[in-house]
Amino acid sequence: LKALHYISTSTTRINTIQEFEDYEKSLSYENIDGGYEQSKFVAEKLIITAAKQGIFATIFRPSHILGSYKTGILPVERYHIFMLIKGCIELGYAPNWHNKYYDMLSVDNVTNSIITISLKQDSFGKSFPIISPKLLKWQDLILWLNKQGYNISLISSNLWQEKLKTIDENNALFPLLSLYLGGDNKEGQEEDNNIIIDDNFDIDIQLLEKTFSYLNSIKFITR
């Protein structure tokens, strides 16, 4: 009988290794936004049900997966965060979110972790978060981008939303307008009016440099 290793997402919001029995009790549909995350939630429930029927199963929940340290290649059009970044670069403005963090890992780290764990017999019947010890703060990302030659001004969320109302289909944010201009936009409420950023932020510079070098090489973004 072959083992079933399911790749889910860290947005199910449980960041400890757990036995399926305990994990199932921890799962909550509340505050899981978006069809992608909700589909992962349902799939995890199915995996746990299969495990109860005798299937050897493991759930892996990686954070945002970026390209490799060697090439930086990744399918950017499928990544919400990169469409957001591209749109902010094109607009010249970004919202001043101060409670927004991104958990990003190289595909090298993720695959190595999954292979190592999946080869262990005691991994069956458990869920494993694969997350980065370094969280990337939104403000720090914008600061870093400015240092790389991109001209992006941090402004209040309300002002940024007003500027979004002026864009057309030529801006990468256009398909996302309903999300960022909607009445239930929680991200827009998290802002720091002082716009103070720590210059000594702790992020994976090598991964960022390789990723944005690739984005430039394919003309996805330009300075």
mmCIF file with all atom_site columns, N, CA and C in Angstrom, residues 7-44:
data_model
loop_
_atom_site.group_PDB
_atom_site.id
_atom_site.type_symbol
_atom_site.label_atom_id
_atom_site.label_alt_id
_atom_site.label_comp_id
_atom_site.label_asym_id
_atom_site.label_entity_id
_atom_site.label_seq_id
_atom_site.pdbx_PDB_ins_code
_atom_site.Cartn_x
_atom_site.Cartn_y
_atom_site.Cartn_z
_atom_site.occupancy
_atom_site.B_iso_or_equiv
_atom_site.pdbx_formal_charge
_atom_site.auth_seq_id
_atom_site.auth_comp_id
_atom_site.auth_asym_id
_atom_site.auth_atom_id
_atom_site.pdbx_PDB_model_num
ATOM 1   N N  . ILE A 1 7  ? 0.216   17.895 0.015  1.00 0.00 ? 7  ILE A N  1
ATOM 2   C CA . ILE A 1 7  ? 0.791   19.230 0.171  1.00 0.00 ? 7  ILE A CA 1
ATOM 3   C C  . ILE A 1 7  ? -0.346  20.223 0.326  1.00 0.00 ? 7  ILE A C  1
ATOM 4   N N  . SER A 1 8  ? -0.486  20.780 1.495  1.00 0.00 ? 8  SER A N  1
ATOM 5   C CA . SER A 1 8  ? -1.555  21.730 1.785  1.00 0.00 ? 8  SER A CA 1
ATOM 6   C C  . SER A 1 8  ? -0.973  23.141 1.828  1.00 0.00 ? 8  SER A C  1
ATOM 7   N N  . THR A 1 9  ? -1.405  23.945 2.747  1.00 0.00 ? 9  THR A N  1
ATOM 8   C CA . THR A 1 9  ? -0.929  25.318 2.846  1.00 0.00 ? 9  THR A CA 1
ATOM 9   C C  . THR A 1 9  ? -0.860  25.732 4.307  1.00 0.00 ? 9  THR A C  1
ATOM 10  N N  . SER A 1 10 ? 0.048   26.619 4.604  1.00 0.00 ? 10 SER A N  1
ATOM 11  C CA . SER A 1 10 ? 0.206   27.083 5.985  1.00 0.00 ? 10 SER A CA 1
ATOM 12  C C  . SER A 1 10 ? -0.940  27.977 6.424  1.00 0.00 ? 10 SER A C  1
ATOM 13  N N  . THR A 1 11 ? -1.779  28.406 5.490  1.00 0.00 ? 11 THR A N  1
ATOM 14  C CA . THR A 1 11 ? -2.868  29.315 5.850  1.00 0.00 ? 11 THR A CA 1
ATOM 15  C C  . THR A 1 11 ? -3.984  28.621 6.616  1.00 0.00 ? 11 THR A C  1
ATOM 16  N N  . THR A 1 12 ? -3.866  27.297 6.809  1.00 0.00 ? 12 THR A N  1
ATOM 17  C CA . THR A 1 12 ? -4.814  26.646 7.707  1.00 0.00 ? 12 THR A CA 1
ATOM 18  C C  . THR A 1 12 ? -4.489  26.988 9.153  1.00 0.00 ? 12 THR A C  1
ATOM 19  N N  . ARG A 1 13 ? -3.353  27.698 9.352  1.00 0.00 ? 13 ARG A N  1
ATOM 20  C CA . ARG A 1 13 ? -3.059  28.421 10.592 1.00 0.00 ? 13 ARG A CA 1
ATOM 21  C C  . ARG A 1 13 ? -2.736  27.557 11.810 1.00 0.00 ? 13 ARG A C  1
ATOM 22  N N  . ILE A 1 14 ? -2.250  26.359 11.622 1.00 0.00 ? 14 ILE A N  1
ATOM 23  C CA . ILE A 1 14 ? -1.816  25.539 12.747 1.00 0.00 ? 14 ILE A CA 1
ATOM 24  C C  . ILE A 1 14 ? -0.341  25.235 12.532 1.00 0.00 ? 14 ILE A C  1
ATOM 25  N N  . ASN A 1 15 ? 0.516   25.800 13.362 1.00 0.00 ? 15 ASN A N  1
ATOM 26  C CA . ASN A 1 15 ? 1.948   25.787 13.087 1.00 0.00 ? 15 ASN A CA 1
ATOM 27  C C  . ASN A 1 15 ? 2.753   24.908 14.037 1.00 0.00 ? 15 ASN A C  1
ATOM 28  N N  . THR A 1 16 ? 2.167   23.781 14.427 1.00 0.00 ? 16 THR A N  1
ATOM 29  C CA . THR A 1 16 ? 2.900   22.804 15.219 1.00 0.00 ? 16 THR A CA 1
ATOM 30  C C  . THR A 1 16 ? 2.686   21.421 14.624 1.00 0.00 ? 16 THR A C  1
ATOM 31  N N  . ILE A 1 17 ? 3.661   20.524 14.816 1.00 0.00 ? 17 ILE A N  1
ATOM 32  C CA . ILE A 1 17 ? 3.508   19.144 14.374 1.00 0.00 ? 17 ILE A CA 1
ATOM 33  C C  . ILE A 1 17 ? 2.456   18.482 15.254 1.00 0.00 ? 17 ILE A C  1
ATOM 34  N N  . GLN A 1 18 ? 1.461   17.858 14.629 1.00 0.00 ? 18 GLN A N  1
ATOM 35  C CA . GLN A 1 18 ? 0.387   17.254 15.408 1.00 0.00 ? 18 GLN A CA 1
ATOM 36  C C  . GLN A 1 18 ? -0.022  15.911 14.834 1.00 0.00 ? 18 GLN A C  1
ATOM 37  N N  . GLU A 1 19 ? -0.423  15.007 15.725 1.00 0.00 ? 19 GLU A N  1
ATOM 38  C CA . GLU A 1 19 ? -1.074  13.777 15.303 1.00 0.00 ? 19 GLU A CA 1
ATOM 39  C C  . GLU A 1 19 ? -2.411  14.153 14.674 1.00 0.00 ? 19 GLU A C  1
ATOM 40  N N  . PHE A 1 20 ? -2.864  13.348 13.700 1.00 0.00 ? 20 PHE A N  1
ATOM 41  C CA . PHE A 1 20 ? -4.111  13.670 13.015 1.00 0.00 ? 20 PHE A CA 1
ATOM 42  C C  . PHE A 1 20 ? -5.281  13.848 13.982 1.00 0.00 ? 20 PHE A C  1
ATOM 43  N N  . GLU A 1 21 ? -5.331  13.020 15.026 1.00 0.00 ? 21 GLU A N  1
ATOM 44  C CA . GLU A 1 21 ? -6.450  13.106 15.965 1.00 0.00 ? 21 GLU A CA 1
ATOM 45  C C  . GLU A 1 21 ? -6.512  14.479 16.629 1.00 0.00 ? 21 GLU A C  1
ATOM 46  N N  . ASP A 1 22 ? -5.339  14.963 17.061 1.00 0.00 ? 22 ASP A N  1
ATOM 47  C CA . ASP A 1 22 ? -5.291  16.290 17.683 1.00 0.00 ? 22 ASP A CA 1
ATOM 48  C C  . ASP A 1 22 ? -5.448  17.390 16.642 1.00 0.00 ? 22 ASP A C  1
ATOM 49  N N  . TYR A 1 23 ? -4.874  17.153 15.464 1.00 0.00 ? 23 TYR A N  1
ATOM 50  C CA . TYR A 1 23 ? -4.925  18.149 14.400 1.00 0.00 ? 23 TYR A CA 1
ATOM 51  C C  . TYR A 1 23 ? -6.364  18.396 13.963 1.00 0.00 ? 23 TYR A C  1
ATOM 52  N N  . GLU A 1 24 ? -7.129  17.319 13.841 1.00 0.00 ? 24 GLU A N  1
ATOM 53  C CA . GLU A 1 24 ? -8.521  17.448 13.408 1.00 0.00 ? 24 GLU A CA 1
ATOM 54  C C  . GLU A 1 24 ? -9.322  18.288 14.394 1.00 0.00 ? 24 GLU A C  1
ATOM 55  N N  . LYS A 1 25 ? -9.038  18.132 15.672 1.00 0.00 ? 25 LYS A N  1
ATOM 56  C CA . LYS A 1 25 ? -9.732  18.922 16.687 1.00 0.00 ? 25 LYS A CA 1
ATOM 57  C C  . LYS A 1 25 ? -9.368  20.401 16.582 1.00 0.00 ? 25 LYS A C  1
ATOM 58  N N  . SER A 1 26 ? -8.150  20.662 16.097 1.00 0.00 ? 26 SER A N  1
ATOM 59  C CA . SER A 1 26 ? -7.673  22.048 16.010 1.00 0.00 ? 26 SER A CA 1
ATOM 60  C C  . SER A 1 26 ? -8.175  22.765 14.770 1.00 0.00 ? 26 SER A C  1
ATOM 61  N N  . LEU A 1 27 ? -8.546  21.992 13.739 1.00 0.00 ? 27 LEU A N  1
ATOM 62  C CA . LEU A 1 27 ? -8.979  22.599 12.484 1.00 0.00 ? 27 LEU A CA 1
ATOM 63  C C  . LEU A 1 27 ? -10.255 23.405 12.680 1.00 0.00 ? 27 LEU A C  1
ATOM 64  N N  . SER A 1 28 ? -10.254 24.589 12.142 1.00 0.00 ? 28 SER A N  1
ATOM 65  C CA . SER A 1 28 ? -11.434 25.447 12.224 1.00 0.00 ? 28 SER A CA 1
ATOM 66  C C  . SER A 1 28 ? -11.641 26.148 10.892 1.00 0.00 ? 28 SER A C  1
ATOM 67  N N  . TYR A 1 29 ? -12.875 26.126 10.421 1.00 0.00 ? 29 TYR A N  1
ATOM 68  C CA . TYR A 1 29 ? -13.198 26.773 9.148  1.00 0.00 ? 29 TYR A CA 1
ATOM 69  C C  . TYR A 1 29 ? -13.265 28.286 9.282  1.00 0.00 ? 29 TYR A C  1
ATOM 70  N N  . GLU A 1 30 ? -13.358 28.757 10.518 1.00 0.00 ? 30 GLU A N  1
ATOM 71  C CA . GLU A 1 30 ? -13.484 30.191 10.745 1.00 0.00 ? 30 GLU A CA 1
ATOM 72  C C  . GLU A 1 30 ? -12.216 30.931 10.324 1.00 0.00 ? 30 GLU A C  1
ATOM 73  N N  . ASN A 1 31 ? -12.396 32.083 9.745  1.00 0.00 ? 31 ASN A N  1
ATOM 74  C CA . ASN A 1 31 ? -11.302 32.978 9.357  1.00 0.00 ? 31 ASN A CA 1
ATOM 75  C C  . ASN A 1 31 ? -10.412 32.416 8.254  1.00 0.00 ? 31 ASN A C  1
ATOM 76  N N  . ILE A 1 32 ? -10.859 31.378 7.564  1.00 0.00 ? 32 ILE A N  1
ATOM 77  C CA . ILE A 1 32 ? -10.127 30.899 6.391  1.00 0.00 ? 32 ILE A CA 1
ATOM 78  C C  . ILE A 1 32 ? -10.768 31.548 5.177  1.00 0.00 ? 32 ILE A C  1
ATOM 79  N N  . ASP A 1 33 ? -10.088 32.536 4.619  1.00 0.00 ? 33 ASP A N  1
ATOM 80  C CA . ASP A 1 33 ? -10.641 33.331 3.529  1.00 0.00 ? 33 ASP A CA 1
ATOM 81  C C  . ASP A 1 33 ? -10.134 32.826 2.183  1.00 0.00 ? 33 ASP A C  1
ATOM 82  N N  . GLY A 1 34 ? -10.952 32.924 1.176  1.00 0.00 ? 34 GLY A N  1
ATOM 83  C CA . GLY A 1 34 ? -10.530 32.606 -0.179 1.00 0.00 ? 34 GLY A CA 1
ATOM 84  C C  . GLY A 1 34 ? -10.800 31.158 -0.545 1.00 0.00 ? 34 GLY A C  1
ATOM 85  N N  . GLY A 1 35 ? -11.150 30.946 -1.803 1.00 0.00 ? 35 GLY A N  1
ATOM 86  C CA . GLY A 1 35 ? -11.472 29.608 -2.275 1.00 0.00 ? 35 GLY A CA 1
ATOM 87  C C  . GLY A 1 35 ? -10.317 28.631 -2.192 1.00 0.00 ? 35 GLY A C  1
ATOM 88  N N  . TYR A 1 36 ? -9.094  29.112 -2.469 1.00 0.00 ? 36 TYR A N  1
ATOM 89  C CA . TYR A 1 36 ? -7.924  28.223 -2.433 1.00 0.00 ? 36 TYR A CA 1
ATOM 90  C C  . TYR A 1 36 ? -7.718  27.659 -1.036 1.00 0.00 ? 36 TYR A C  1
ATOM 91  N N  . GLU A 1 37 ? -7.703  28.537 -0.029 1.00 0.00 ? 37 GLU A N  1
ATOM 92  C CA . GLU A 1 37 ? -7.491  28.104 1.346  1.00 0.00 ? 37 GLU A CA 1
ATOM 93  C C  . GLU A 1 37 ? -8.625  27.200 1.819  1.00 0.00 ? 37 GLU A C  1
ATOM 94  N N  . GLN A 1 38 ? -9.847  27.524 1.429  1.00 0.00 ? 38 GLN A N  1
ATOM 95  C CA . GLN A 1 38 ? -10.991 26.717 1.838  1.00 0.00 ? 38 GLN A CA 1
ATOM 96  C C  . GLN A 1 38 ? -10.934 25.327 1.215  1.00 0.00 ? 38 GLN A C  1
ATOM 97  N N  . SER A 1 39 ? -10.477 25.247 -0.048 1.00 0.00 ? 39 SER A N  1
ATOM 98  C CA . SER A 1 39 ? -10.360 23.940 -0.697 1.00 0.00 ? 39 SER A CA 1
ATOM 99  C C  . SER A 1 39 ? -9.296  23.086 -0.016 1.00 0.00 ? 39 SER A C  1
ATOM 100 N N  . LYS A 1 40 ? -8.219  23.718 0.447  1.00 0.00 ? 40 LYS A N  1
ATOM 101 C CA . LYS A 1 40 ? -7.176  22.994 1.171  1.00 0.00 ? 40 LYS A CA 1
ATOM 102 C C  . LYS A 1 40 ? -7.715  22.471 2.504  1.00 0.00 ? 40 LYS A C  1
ATOM 103 N N  . PHE A 1 41 ? -8.532  23.267 3.149  1.00 0.00 ? 41 PHE A N  1
ATOM 104 C CA . PHE A 1 41 ? -9.140  22.860 4.416  1.00 0.00 ? 41 PHE A CA 1
ATOM 105 C C  . PHE A 1 41 ? -9.980  21.598 4.212  1.00 0.00 ? 41 PHE A C  1
ATOM 106 N N  . VAL A 1 42 ? -10.813 21.607 3.186  1.00 0.00 ? 42 VAL A N  1
ATOM 107 C CA . VAL A 1 42 ? -11.670 20.457 2.900  1.00 0.00 ? 42 VAL A CA 1
ATOM 108 C C  . VAL A 1 42 ? -10.824 19.236 2.547  1.00 0.00 ? 42 VAL A C  1
ATOM 109 N N  . ALA A 1 43 ? -9.773  19.447 1.745  1.00 0.00 ? 43 ALA A N  1
ATOM 110 C CA . ALA A 1 43 ? -8.903  18.338 1.349  1.00 0.00 ? 43 ALA A CA 1
ATOM 111 C C  . ALA A 1 43 ? -8.222  17.710 2.560  1.00 0.00 ? 43 ALA A C  1
ATOM 112 N N  . GLU A 1 44 ? -7.802  18.530 3.504  1.00 0.00 ? 44 GLU A N  1
ATOM 113 C CA . GLU A 1 44 ? -7.167  18.005 4.712  1.00 0.00 ? 44 GLU A CA 1
ATOM 114 C C  . GLU A 1 44 ? -8.139  17.124 5.493  1.00 0.00 ? 44 GLU A C  1
#
